[in-house]
Amino acid sequence: MTTRRWLIALLCTLAIACATTEQPATDTYDLILRGGTVYDGSGNEPVVADVAIRGDRIAKVGDLRGAGAETTLDVAGRAIAPGFINVLSWSPESLIADGRSQGEIRQGVTLEIFGEGESMGPLNPMMRADALKQQGDIRYPIEWTTLAEYLDWLVARGVSTNVASLIGATTVRIHEVGYDNKAPTAEQLGRMKALVDRAMQEGALGVGASLIYVPASFSSTEELIELCKVAAKYDGIYTAHIRSEGQGLLEAIDETVRIARESGIRAEIYHLKASGEMNWPKMAQAIERIEKARHAGVHLTADMYPYIAGATGLDAAMPPWVQEGGLDAWVERLKQPEVRARVAKEMRTISPDWESLYEGAGNPSRLLFIGFRNPALKPLTGKTLAQVAEMRGKSPEETAMDLVVEDHSRVDTAYFLMSEENVRLGLRQPWVSIGSDAPSMAPEGVFLEKSTHPRAYGAFARFLGHYARDQKLVPLADAIRRITRQPAENFRLEHRGCLETGCFADVVVFDPATIIDHATFEKPHQYATGVQHVFVNGVQVLKDGEHTGAKPGQVVRGPGYRGGRMKIPETPDPAARAFNQ
């Protein structure tokens, strides 16, 4: 070999050696989950593979034998899936009390979405004062004005789950119109639309409505279309607790379709159901209506919680007119004998104008009290309206009104309204996701001051364990798709709900053979089991079934996010400005 060839060979050898010594850096990860059964969220059949995490992202999925990591976990025999997405969470206050989000994390939930009708902003001075006055067991300062400021404030305190929110149509209505049953003026509607515009630019996912509740029920279809047109410009979504889930269920679905079609927005029906035994046959018809709209090109989806009872307040048992003007006005009216007589009659009467969940339940024994503000009433927690009425020697209607007055609140109540057959029918639909419609709680501290619906601890575990595995209602791969990739696509959550290179490292490791809920209506404060490890943004939050105390949750912002914060301008109209003071 000539000297020249020898030098070339030497240089090549050195180059290869250098490349070899540098290569392990690209094959070294923060964490490798080895040998698990990977469900990537697509609904496809799972594969046995390794999953590598670097920083807050999935770095690689595949055969990683020979690769190194700071931490390696053997998860053979376990499912590895994207973190679950709760499309309807009521944790804005519970996460203030305990940012660990125990009830959600222990089910594998890594992202909670808020904003069914009401959102934590924007607030004016009147709204802030009302919110402070109406706080219950969880007390906190209100140090924000806009929705974006609240989300940043919450994350700065520390939360284990990621959080996102819609802007509440009810909230912007109260901000400009108040609690009265009247249409907004052109100027007020303009300001409502401006509030939606700013929220979308600051990261809101879309507009949320809750149309059976006052004052949301005072909103016209046209008003909602106008708000949704604004959100649609930013590729937002419209979510709705529709105007009726019972007598007017089909008409309410038609309204939702109209809002989506005329505003050009995607839409999701929150907690799809047919309430009241006389309405149970409408569930199949409702699904047909949704399918028809989807086939016609409307982007319409839905979500459910897998239980036969819902939970709300006694406001859903009383007519809208008695609640007009807000909580204080409602309570004062309920002290008047002539008003009480009219309310009692209307509570037990079917009306085309509003939906009484008291009448829908069919019997006061199917109303279960799960939360009071007044310490003197807390012993009634866990009793039915029928039981409390008998204790007090009054009619159920009179008792319900008394409790609202004495508690000075809507009184948290579970209503047994649905059939198991319809729950199963709804959960079979491929376009249905899961939302707990509940706060994330823990069986400790302030959370034991009240009862709750078992969905707070078990909605996702029940769907995967009881319905997917035990009842074989849907294949596990598809069940996982419907709580990961599907909601991520519906809500336009970039790089979430997936398990592939570049996705955020929100990951859950669970045992498909044992995952199950334990919470019941009698004993709701019980964690689900079967989830072994949970990672949020690459940080381990659950290890061997126990919370690590880590709080790596971040704000997840919508597709309209423009960065920065936008100050809400002073209300230009003098009369409205006076109202807002």
Coordinates of C-alpha atoms in Angstrom, one line a residue:
M1 CA 0.0 0.0 0.0
T2 CA 1.4 3.4 -1.0
T3 CA 1.8 6.1 1.7
R4 CA -1.1 8.1 0.1
R5 CA -3.5 5.1 0.2
W6 CA -2.4 4.4 3.8
L7 CA -3.2 7.9 4.8
I8 CA -6.6 7.8 3.2
A9 CA -7.4 4.5 4.9
L10 CA -6.3 5.9 8.2
L11 CA -8.4 9.0 7.8
C12 CA -11.5 6.8 6.9
T13 CA -10.8 4.6 10.0
L14 CA -10.6 7.7 12.2
A15 CA -13.8 9.1 10.7
I16 CA -15.7 5.9 11.3
A17 CA -14.4 5.8 14.8
C18 CA -15.5 9.3 15.5
A19 CA -18.9 8.6 14.1
T20 CA -19.1 5.5 16.2
T21 CA -18.2 7.4 19.4
E22 CA -20.7 10.1 18.6
Q23 CA -23.6 7.8 17.6
P24 CA -24.6 6.7 21.1
A25 CA -25.6 10.2 21.9
T26 CA -28.4 10.0 19.4
D27 CA -29.4 6.6 20.8
T28 CA -29.4 7.7 24.4
Y29 CA -32.7 8.6 25.8
D30 CA -34.1 9.9 29.1
L31 CA -36.4 6.9 29.4
I32 CA -37.2 3.7 27.5
L33 CA -40.4 1.7 28.2
R34 CA -39.4 -1.8 27.1
G35 CA -41.5 -4.6 25.7
G36 CA -45.0 -3.2 26.1
T37 CA -47.9 -3.6 23.9
V38 CA -48.1 -0.3 22.0
Y39 CA -51.5 1.2 21.2
D40 CA -50.6 4.3 19.2
G41 CA -54.1 5.9 19.3
S42 CA -54.9 5.2 15.6
G43 CA -57.2 2.3 16.4
N44 CA -54.9 -0.1 14.6
E45 CA -53.9 -3.4 16.1
P46 CA -51.2 -3.0 18.8
V47 CA -47.6 -4.0 18.4
V48 CA -45.0 -5.1 20.9
A49 CA -42.3 -2.5 20.9
D50 CA -40.2 -0.1 23.0
V51 CA -41.0 3.5 23.5
A52 CA -38.2 6.1 24.0
I53 CA -38.7 9.5 25.6
R54 CA -36.3 12.5 25.3
G55 CA -37.3 15.7 27.0
D56 CA -41.0 16.3 26.6
R57 CA -41.4 14.3 23.4
I58 CA -41.6 10.8 22.1
A59 CA -38.2 10.2 20.5
K60 CA -38.7 6.7 19.0
V61 CA -41.0 3.7 18.9
G62 CA -39.7 0.4 17.8
D63 CA -37.0 -2.2 18.6
L64 CA -34.5 -0.2 20.7
R65 CA -32.3 -3.1 21.8
G66 CA -28.8 -1.7 22.3
A67 CA -30.0 1.9 22.9
G68 CA -29.3 3.4 26.3
A69 CA -31.4 5.5 28.7
E70 CA -31.1 7.2 32.0
T71 CA -34.1 5.1 33.1
T72 CA -35.4 1.9 31.7
L73 CA -38.8 0.3 32.7
D74 CA -39.8 -3.2 31.8
V75 CA -43.5 -3.0 30.9
A76 CA -43.9 -6.4 29.2
G77 CA -47.5 -7.5 29.3
R78 CA -48.7 -4.0 29.8
A79 CA -50.4 -1.6 27.4
I80 CA -48.6 1.6 26.4
A81 CA -51.0 4.3 25.1
P82 CA -51.1 8.0 24.6
G83 CA -52.3 9.8 27.7
F84 CA -56.1 10.0 27.8
I85 CA -58.0 13.2 27.0
N86 CA -60.9 14.2 29.2
V87 CA -63.0 16.4 26.8
L88 CA -65.3 17.6 29.6
S89 CA -63.7 18.2 32.9
W90 CA -65.0 20.3 35.8
S91 CA -61.6 20.7 37.5
P92 CA -61.0 24.5 37.3
E93 CA -61.6 24.8 41.1
S94 CA -60.5 21.3 42.3
L95 CA -57.1 21.7 40.7
I96 CA -56.7 24.9 42.7
A97 CA -57.3 22.9 45.9
D98 CA -55.0 20.0 44.8
G99 CA -53.0 20.3 41.6
R100 CA -52.1 16.6 41.6
S101 CA -55.4 15.7 39.9
Q102 CA -55.3 12.3 41.6
G103 CA -58.7 11.0 40.4
E104 CA -57.7 11.7 36.7
I105 CA -54.1 10.7 36.8
R106 CA -54.8 7.4 38.4
Q107 CA -57.1 6.6 35.4
G108 CA -54.4 7.7 32.8
V109 CA -55.9 11.1 32.0
T110 CA -53.1 13.6 31.1
L111 CA -55.2 16.4 29.6
E112 CA -58.4 18.1 31.0
I113 CA -60.6 20.4 28.9
F114 CA -62.8 22.9 30.7
G115 CA -65.5 25.3 29.5
E116 CA -69.0 23.7 29.3
G117 CA -70.9 27.0 29.0
E118 CA -69.0 28.7 31.8
S119 CA -65.3 29.5 31.7
M120 CA -63.0 31.0 34.3
G121 CA -62.8 34.2 32.3
P122 CA -63.3 36.8 31.0
L123 CA -64.6 38.5 34.2
N124 CA -65.8 42.0 34.9
P125 CA -66.0 43.4 38.5
M126 CA -69.6 42.2 39.0
M127 CA -68.7 38.7 37.9
R128 CA -65.6 38.5 40.1
A129 CA -67.7 39.6 43.1
D130 CA -70.3 37.0 42.4
A131 CA -67.8 34.3 42.0
L132 CA -66.1 35.1 45.3
K133 CA -69.4 35.1 47.1
Q134 CA -70.6 31.8 45.6
Q135 CA -67.4 29.8 46.5
G136 CA -68.0 26.7 48.5
D137 CA -65.6 24.5 50.3
I138 CA -62.7 25.5 48.0
R139 CA -61.7 29.1 48.6
Y140 CA -59.3 31.0 46.5
P141 CA -58.4 34.5 45.4
I142 CA -59.4 35.6 41.9
E143 CA -56.2 37.2 40.5
W144 CA -57.1 37.1 36.8
T145 CA -59.5 38.7 34.4
T146 CA -59.2 36.7 31.1
L147 CA -59.4 33.0 30.6
A148 CA -55.8 32.8 29.4
E149 CA -54.7 34.6 32.6
Y150 CA -56.5 32.0 34.7
L151 CA -54.9 29.1 32.8
D152 CA -51.4 30.6 33.3
W153 CA -52.2 31.3 36.9
L154 CA -53.3 27.7 37.5
V155 CA -50.2 26.2 35.8
A156 CA -47.9 28.5 37.7
R157 CA -49.4 27.0 41.0
G158 CA -48.5 23.6 39.7
V159 CA -50.7 20.9 38.1
S160 CA -50.0 17.3 37.2
T161 CA -52.3 17.2 34.1
N162 CA -52.2 19.5 31.1
V163 CA -55.1 21.9 30.9
A164 CA -57.1 23.6 28.1
S165 CA -60.4 25.4 27.9
L166 CA -63.1 26.6 25.7
I167 CA -64.5 30.1 26.3
G168 CA -68.0 29.9 27.8
A169 CA -70.9 31.3 25.7
T170 CA -72.7 31.8 29.1
T171 CA -69.7 33.7 30.5
V172 CA -69.4 36.2 27.6
R173 CA -73.2 36.7 27.8
I174 CA -73.1 37.5 31.5
H175 CA -70.1 39.8 30.9
E176 CA -72.2 42.0 28.5
V177 CA -75.9 41.3 29.1
G178 CA -76.0 40.0 32.7
Y179 CA -78.5 37.4 33.9
D180 CA -81.7 38.8 32.3
N181 CA -83.8 37.1 29.8
K182 CA -83.3 39.5 26.9
A183 CA -81.4 39.5 23.6
P184 CA -78.1 41.4 23.4
T185 CA -78.2 44.7 21.6
A186 CA -76.1 45.0 18.5
E187 CA -73.4 46.7 20.5
Q188 CA -73.5 44.1 23.2
L189 CA -73.3 41.2 20.7
G190 CA -70.4 43.0 19.1
R191 CA -68.5 43.1 22.4
M192 CA -69.4 39.4 23.0
K193 CA -67.9 38.5 19.7
A194 CA -64.8 40.6 20.5
L195 CA -64.3 38.7 23.7
V196 CA -64.5 35.4 21.8
D197 CA -62.0 36.7 19.3
R198 CA -59.5 37.7 21.9
A199 CA -59.9 34.3 23.8
M200 CA -59.3 32.4 20.6
Q201 CA -56.2 34.4 19.8
E202 CA -55.0 33.7 23.4
G203 CA -55.5 29.9 23.0
A204 CA -59.1 29.0 23.7
L205 CA -60.2 25.8 21.9
G206 CA -63.6 27.2 20.8
V207 CA -67.0 28.1 22.3
G208 CA -68.8 26.0 24.9
A209 CA -72.5 26.3 25.6
S210 CA -74.8 24.8 28.3
L211 CA -78.3 25.6 27.0
I212 CA -80.5 24.1 29.7
Y213 CA -79.2 26.4 32.4
V214 CA -80.1 30.0 33.1
P215 CA -79.0 32.4 31.7
A216 CA -77.6 30.3 28.8
S217 CA -81.1 29.2 28.0
F218 CA -81.9 32.8 27.2
S219 CA -79.5 32.7 24.2
S220 CA -81.0 32.4 20.8
T221 CA -79.7 30.1 18.0
E222 CA -78.7 33.2 16.0
E223 CA -76.7 34.6 18.9
L224 CA -74.8 31.3 19.2
I225 CA -74.2 31.2 15.4
E226 CA -72.6 34.7 15.6
L227 CA -70.2 33.6 18.4
C228 CA -69.3 30.5 16.6
K229 CA -68.5 32.3 13.4
V230 CA -65.8 34.1 15.3
A231 CA -64.4 30.8 16.7
A232 CA -64.6 29.2 13.3
K233 CA -62.1 31.8 11.9
Y234 CA -59.5 30.2 14.2
D235 CA -60.5 26.6 13.4
G236 CA -62.2 26.4 16.8
I237 CA -64.9 24.0 17.9
Y238 CA -68.4 24.5 19.3
T239 CA -69.4 22.2 22.2
A240 CA -72.9 22.1 23.6
H241 CA -74.8 20.8 26.5
I242 CA -77.7 20.9 24.1
R243 CA -81.0 22.7 24.8
S244 CA -82.9 19.5 25.6
E245 CA -81.8 16.0 26.4
G246 CA -85.3 14.7 26.8
Q247 CA -88.6 15.8 25.3
G248 CA -86.9 18.1 22.8
L249 CA -83.8 16.0 22.2
L250 CA -84.2 15.6 18.5
E251 CA -84.9 19.3 18.0
A252 CA -81.9 20.2 20.1
I253 CA -79.7 18.1 17.9
D254 CA -81.2 19.9 14.8
E255 CA -80.3 23.2 16.4
T256 CA -76.7 22.1 17.0
V257 CA -76.5 21.0 13.3
R258 CA -77.8 24.4 12.2
I259 CA -75.3 26.2 14.4
A260 CA -72.4 24.1 12.9
R261 CA -73.6 24.5 9.3
E262 CA -74.3 28.2 9.3
S263 CA -71.2 29.2 11.2
G264 CA -68.9 26.8 9.5
I265 CA -67.7 25.3 12.7
R266 CA -67.0 21.8 14.0
A267 CA -69.4 20.7 16.8
E268 CA -69.5 18.3 19.6
I269 CA -72.5 17.3 21.7
Y270 CA -71.6 17.1 25.3
H271 CA -72.7 14.0 27.3
L272 CA -75.1 12.5 24.7
K273 CA -78.1 10.9 26.4
A274 CA -81.9 10.5 26.3
S275 CA -83.2 11.7 29.7
G276 CA -86.3 10.3 31.2
E277 CA -87.9 6.9 30.6
M278 CA -90.5 8.2 28.2
N279 CA -87.6 9.6 26.0
W280 CA -85.5 6.5 26.0
P281 CA -86.7 5.4 22.5
K282 CA -85.3 8.7 21.2
M283 CA -81.6 7.6 21.7
A284 CA -81.6 5.6 18.5
Q285 CA -83.3 8.4 16.7
A286 CA -80.7 10.9 18.0
I287 CA -77.9 8.7 16.7
E288 CA -79.6 8.6 13.3
R289 CA -79.9 12.4 13.2
I290 CA -76.2 12.7 14.0
E291 CA -75.2 10.2 11.4
K292 CA -77.4 12.0 8.8
A293 CA -75.6 15.3 9.6
R294 CA -72.2 13.7 9.4
H295 CA -73.0 12.1 6.0
A296 CA -74.1 15.5 4.8
G297 CA -70.7 17.0 5.6
V298 CA -71.3 18.5 9.1
H299 CA -68.3 17.7 11.4
L300 CA -70.4 16.5 14.4
T301 CA -69.2 14.3 17.2
A302 CA -70.3 13.6 20.8
D303 CA -69.0 12.4 24.1
M304 CA -70.5 10.5 27.0
Y305 CA -69.9 9.4 30.6
P306 CA -70.6 5.7 31.1
Y307 CA -73.3 5.9 33.8
I308 CA -77.1 5.9 34.0
A309 CA -77.2 9.0 36.2
G310 CA -76.1 12.5 35.5
A311 CA -75.2 15.2 38.1
T312 CA -76.0 18.9 38.1
G313 CA -78.0 21.0 40.5
L314 CA -81.6 21.7 41.6
D315 CA -81.6 24.6 39.1
A316 CA -82.3 21.9 36.5
A317 CA -85.5 21.0 38.3
M318 CA -87.0 24.5 38.4
P319 CA -88.3 26.7 35.6
P320 CA -86.0 29.4 34.0
W321 CA -88.2 32.3 34.9
V322 CA -87.7 31.8 38.6
Q323 CA -83.9 31.9 38.2
E324 CA -83.7 35.0 36.0
G325 CA -81.4 37.6 37.5
G326 CA -79.0 35.2 39.1
L327 CA -78.7 33.2 42.3
D328 CA -79.8 36.0 44.8
A329 CA -82.9 36.8 42.8
W330 CA -83.8 33.1 42.5
V331 CA -83.5 32.6 46.3
E332 CA -85.6 35.7 47.1
R333 CA -88.3 34.5 44.7
L334 CA -88.4 31.1 46.4
K335 CA -89.3 32.8 49.7
Q336 CA -92.6 34.1 48.2
P337 CA -95.7 31.7 48.7
E338 CA -97.3 32.5 45.4
V339 CA -94.0 31.9 43.5
R340 CA -93.5 28.6 45.4
A341 CA -96.9 27.3 44.4
R342 CA -96.3 28.0 40.8
V343 CA -92.8 26.5 40.8
A344 CA -94.0 23.3 42.5
K345 CA -96.7 22.9 39.8
E346 CA -94.3 23.5 37.0
M347 CA -91.6 21.2 38.5
R348 CA -93.9 18.2 38.0
T349 CA -95.4 19.2 34.6
I350 CA -94.1 18.5 31.2
S351 CA -93.5 21.7 29.3
P352 CA -92.4 22.5 25.7
D353 CA -90.6 25.6 27.0
W354 CA -88.1 24.1 29.4
E355 CA -86.9 20.7 30.6
S356 CA -87.5 19.6 34.2
L357 CA -85.0 17.0 35.3
Y358 CA -87.2 16.5 38.4
E359 CA -90.1 15.4 36.1
G360 CA -87.6 13.5 33.9
A361 CA -86.3 11.4 36.8
G362 CA -89.9 10.3 37.5
N363 CA -89.6 9.9 41.2
P364 CA -88.0 12.0 44.0
S365 CA -86.2 8.8 45.1
R366 CA -84.1 9.2 41.9
L367 CA -82.6 12.5 43.0
L368 CA -79.6 12.0 45.2
F369 CA -77.9 14.9 47.0
I370 CA -74.1 14.9 46.6
G371 CA -73.0 18.4 47.8
F372 CA -74.1 21.3 50.0
R373 CA -72.3 24.6 50.9
N374 CA -74.1 25.1 54.2
P375 CA -72.4 23.1 57.0
A376 CA -75.8 22.5 58.7
L377 CA -77.1 20.7 55.5
K378 CA -74.0 18.5 54.9
P379 CA -75.5 15.6 56.9
L380 CA -78.1 15.3 54.1
T381 CA -75.4 14.4 51.7
G382 CA -76.0 10.9 50.2
K383 CA -79.8 11.1 50.9
T384 CA -82.5 11.2 48.2
L385 CA -85.0 14.0 47.8
A386 CA -87.7 11.6 48.8
Q387 CA -85.9 10.8 52.1
V388 CA -85.2 14.4 53.0
A389 CA -88.8 15.3 52.2
E390 CA -90.1 12.5 54.5
M391 CA -87.7 13.7 57.3
R392 CA -89.0 17.2 57.0
G393 CA -92.7 16.3 56.5
K394 CA -93.0 18.3 53.3
S395 CA -93.6 17.6 49.7
P396 CA -90.5 16.9 47.5
E397 CA -91.1 20.1 45.6
E398 CA -91.3 22.3 48.7
T399 CA -88.2 20.5 50.1
A400 CA -86.2 21.2 47.0
M401 CA -87.1 24.9 47.2
D402 CA -86.2 25.0 50.9
L403 CA -82.8 23.5 50.3
V404 CA -81.9 26.0 47.6
V405 CA -82.9 28.8 50.0
E406 CA -81.1 27.3 53.0
D407 CA -77.9 26.4 51.1
H408 CA -78.0 29.6 48.9
S409 CA -76.8 27.5 46.1
R410 CA -78.0 25.3 43.2
V411 CA -77.4 22.2 45.5
D412 CA -75.3 19.5 43.8
T413 CA -77.7 16.6 42.8
A414 CA -77.4 13.4 40.9
Y415 CA -80.4 12.5 38.7
F416 CA -81.0 8.9 37.6
L417 CA -82.3 9.5 34.1
M418 CA -80.9 7.1 31.5
S419 CA -81.2 3.4 30.6
E420 CA -78.3 1.0 30.6
E421 CA -79.3 -0.1 27.1
N422 CA -78.9 3.5 25.8
V423 CA -75.6 3.9 27.5
R424 CA -74.3 0.9 25.7
L425 CA -75.8 2.0 22.4
G426 CA -74.1 5.4 22.7
L427 CA -70.7 4.0 23.7
R428 CA -70.8 1.8 20.6
Q429 CA -70.7 4.7 18.2
P430 CA -67.2 5.3 16.7
W431 CA -67.5 9.1 16.9
V432 CA -68.2 9.1 20.7
S433 CA -65.4 10.1 23.1
I434 CA -65.4 10.2 26.9
G435 CA -65.8 13.1 29.2
S436 CA -66.1 12.8 33.0
D437 CA -68.3 15.9 33.4
A438 CA -66.8 16.1 36.9
P439 CA -63.9 17.5 38.9
S440 CA -60.8 15.6 39.6
M441 CA -60.8 14.7 43.3
A442 CA -59.1 12.7 46.0
P443 CA -60.4 10.8 49.0
E444 CA -58.9 13.3 51.4
G445 CA -59.0 16.8 52.6
V446 CA -61.5 19.3 51.3
F447 CA -63.0 16.8 48.9
L448 CA -64.5 14.7 51.7
E449 CA -66.7 17.7 52.6
K450 CA -69.1 16.5 50.0
S451 CA -70.0 13.4 48.0
T452 CA -69.7 13.3 44.2
H453 CA -70.7 11.3 41.2
P454 CA -68.6 8.2 40.7
R455 CA -67.6 9.4 37.2
A456 CA -65.2 11.8 39.0
Y457 CA -63.0 8.8 39.8
G458 CA -64.0 6.2 37.3
A459 CA -65.3 7.3 33.9
F460 CA -62.2 6.2 31.8
A461 CA -61.4 3.1 33.8
R462 CA -65.0 2.0 33.5
F463 CA -65.1 2.6 29.8
L464 CA -61.9 0.5 29.3
G465 CA -62.5 -2.1 31.9
H466 CA -66.3 -2.7 32.3
Y467 CA -67.4 -1.9 28.8
A468 CA -64.5 -2.6 26.4
R469 CA -63.0 -5.6 28.2
D470 CA -65.8 -7.2 30.2
Q471 CA -68.8 -6.3 28.1
K472 CA -66.8 -6.5 24.8
L473 CA -68.7 -3.5 23.6
V474 CA -65.8 -2.1 21.6
P475 CA -62.3 -3.5 20.8
L476 CA -59.6 -2.1 23.1
A477 CA -57.7 -0.5 20.3
D478 CA -60.7 1.5 19.2
A479 CA -61.6 2.4 22.8
I480 CA -58.2 3.9 23.2
R481 CA -58.5 5.7 19.9
R482 CA -61.7 7.4 21.2
I483 CA -60.0 8.8 24.3
T484 CA -56.7 9.8 22.6
R485 CA -56.4 10.6 18.9
Q486 CA -60.0 11.2 18.2
P487 CA -60.5 14.0 20.7
A488 CA -57.1 15.4 19.8
E489 CA -58.2 15.7 16.2
N490 CA -61.6 17.1 17.1
F491 CA -60.2 19.8 19.3
R492 CA -57.2 20.4 17.1
L493 CA -54.6 19.5 19.8
E494 CA -51.4 19.4 18.0
H495 CA -49.0 16.5 18.8
R496 CA -51.3 15.2 21.5
G497 CA -53.3 11.9 21.6
C498 CA -50.6 10.1 19.6
L499 CA -47.7 7.8 20.3
E500 CA -45.1 8.3 17.6
T501 CA -41.9 10.3 17.1
G502 CA -42.5 14.0 17.7
C503 CA -45.6 13.6 19.8
F504 CA -45.7 15.1 23.3
A505 CA -44.7 12.4 25.8
D506 CA -48.1 12.1 27.5
V507 CA -48.0 8.4 28.1
V508 CA -50.0 5.9 30.2
V509 CA -49.0 2.3 31.0
F510 CA -51.8 0.1 32.2
D511 CA -52.9 -3.5 32.6
P512 CA -55.7 -4.2 30.2
A513 CA -56.7 -7.3 32.3
T514 CA -57.2 -5.4 35.5
I515 CA -58.1 -1.7 34.8
I516 CA -61.4 -1.0 36.5
D517 CA -63.4 1.6 38.4
H518 CA -64.4 1.1 42.1
A519 CA -66.4 4.3 42.8
T520 CA -70.1 3.9 43.4
F521 CA -72.9 6.3 44.2
E522 CA -72.9 5.0 47.8
K523 CA -69.1 5.2 48.1
P524 CA -67.8 7.5 45.3
H525 CA -64.5 8.5 46.8
Q526 CA -62.5 5.5 45.5
Y527 CA -59.7 5.5 43.1
A528 CA -59.7 3.3 39.9
T529 CA -57.0 0.7 39.7
G530 CA -55.0 -0.9 36.9
V531 CA -52.9 2.1 35.7
Q532 CA -49.2 1.5 36.6
H533 CA -47.3 4.5 35.2
V534 CA -48.3 7.9 33.8
F535 CA -46.0 10.5 32.1
V536 CA -47.0 14.1 31.4
N537 CA -44.7 16.0 29.1
G538 CA -42.1 13.4 29.7
V539 CA -42.2 13.6 33.5
Q540 CA -43.4 10.6 35.5
V541 CA -46.4 11.5 37.5
L542 CA -47.6 8.0 38.5
K543 CA -45.1 5.3 39.4
D544 CA -46.2 1.8 40.2
G545 CA -49.7 3.2 40.8
E546 CA -48.7 5.9 43.2
H547 CA -48.5 9.6 42.6
T548 CA -44.9 11.0 42.5
G549 CA -46.0 14.5 43.4
A550 CA -44.7 15.9 40.1
K551 CA -46.7 18.7 38.5
P552 CA -45.4 19.1 34.9
G553 CA -48.8 20.1 33.4
Q554 CA -48.9 22.9 30.8
V555 CA -51.5 25.0 29.1
V556 CA -52.5 23.4 25.8
R557 CA -53.7 26.2 23.5
G558 CA -55.9 26.0 20.4
P559 CA -55.1 26.5 16.8
G560 CA -55.9 30.2 16.9
Y561 CA -53.2 31.0 19.4
R562 CA -51.3 34.1 18.4
G563 CA -49.1 34.4 21.5
G564 CA -49.0 37.1 24.2
R565 CA -52.0 38.5 26.1
M566 CA -54.6 41.0 24.9
K567 CA -56.1 43.5 27.3
I568 CA -59.9 43.5 27.3
P569 CA -60.8 47.1 26.4
E570 CA -63.1 49.3 28.5
T571 CA -66.8 48.9 27.6
P572 CA -67.5 51.8 25.3
D573 CA -71.3 52.0 26.0
P574 CA -71.9 54.2 29.2
A575 CA -74.9 52.1 30.3
A576 CA -73.0 48.8 29.9
R577 CA -70.0 50.4 31.6
A578 CA -72.2 51.2 34.6
F579 CA -73.6 47.7 34.7
N580 CA -70.1 46.2 34.7
Q581 CA -69.1 48.2 37.7

